[in-house]
Steps between C-alpha positions, in 0.01 A plus 500: 500500500860454401515170696204362289666619170823345607324158566317489184832575301638194647172280487198652275270241573217607754301233684139579466298332759141474373382268798632447840497122442830561310651682763775245620604482128541866497678497838771233380534673156803656371285812417631813677186716431139368573153642415249373710182490289245379751438425875294609772531805708572266807761296366704742288733663772621154589574425154673787413710439838590175383620598155711808634666257755607315178651829365234534240369841387123482512225694332144460600216534212282729734197472259470110570539427859186402635366708781704797408318813401607683162556826679791690645455339844572168328839640394570631842418156650721335238783730587471489880393158562598282227823671400586386146754706278206607309161465322353425170183649398289602193339773693683847458397646839668200675824526301513879551443465878711194540801707352429745713544326822819335392363170321666382197233497231395278213231616269332219314418595155278282279573579130184385324488735214661853363259689737624312829870566376454859470300562814748260697789741396292804615425326817867418571591835410280637775549280767860401476506117606857358572429215267252411211372153473388450154220213430516297314877459485506331179483780288877630452373778229286681746817461765710689265263745426414579856879503581540780263210704686561446860813522734380219755633156482274264324403160646325257246230298652219268424483206249884452539524112438838412387874617501458622161229737614727652772779540253283693261377729783838561643649585119199743474605701792337345804728497797317203642203234434249390758363152456300256716665219330722323754711337225591860383602607874800256455647662197820723570 
């Protein structure tokens, strides 16, 4: 966890990989933290290994890997076979279990209205993820309010389209920003 926080302090841009056809771009990018947001069960281990060989910290969005179940056995598989630093999920049970077995966890939280905001806070308090990824990440006011109510570092993700979005999210209190836009991975 500390190593990831240190990397994000130096470079707060997380390369989000929405499709494996962009893998080579992520592999050669200066991003030090990578969120894998798609893939197939048969290829994910090799992709994680290759990213780690480039000294990148890798998180796998467990909900979005084709062929992988959405249960605790999937978390065991990710930890024992794929071996990333951590997982991303919207599912509370997977976050809780991932944390129990030593993975760094990122709870994805979609803030679509005030009810989602309040239920998200309760979910975070009860399951204690290591990080919270707020989506969409272009709502600095929500980041400021969430930061007041939770202790976890916040990652802004979704709809980040330019440098100004990154600046606003970081000013609002996010520790990092995840984006699939290659041109933003290059910002230092």
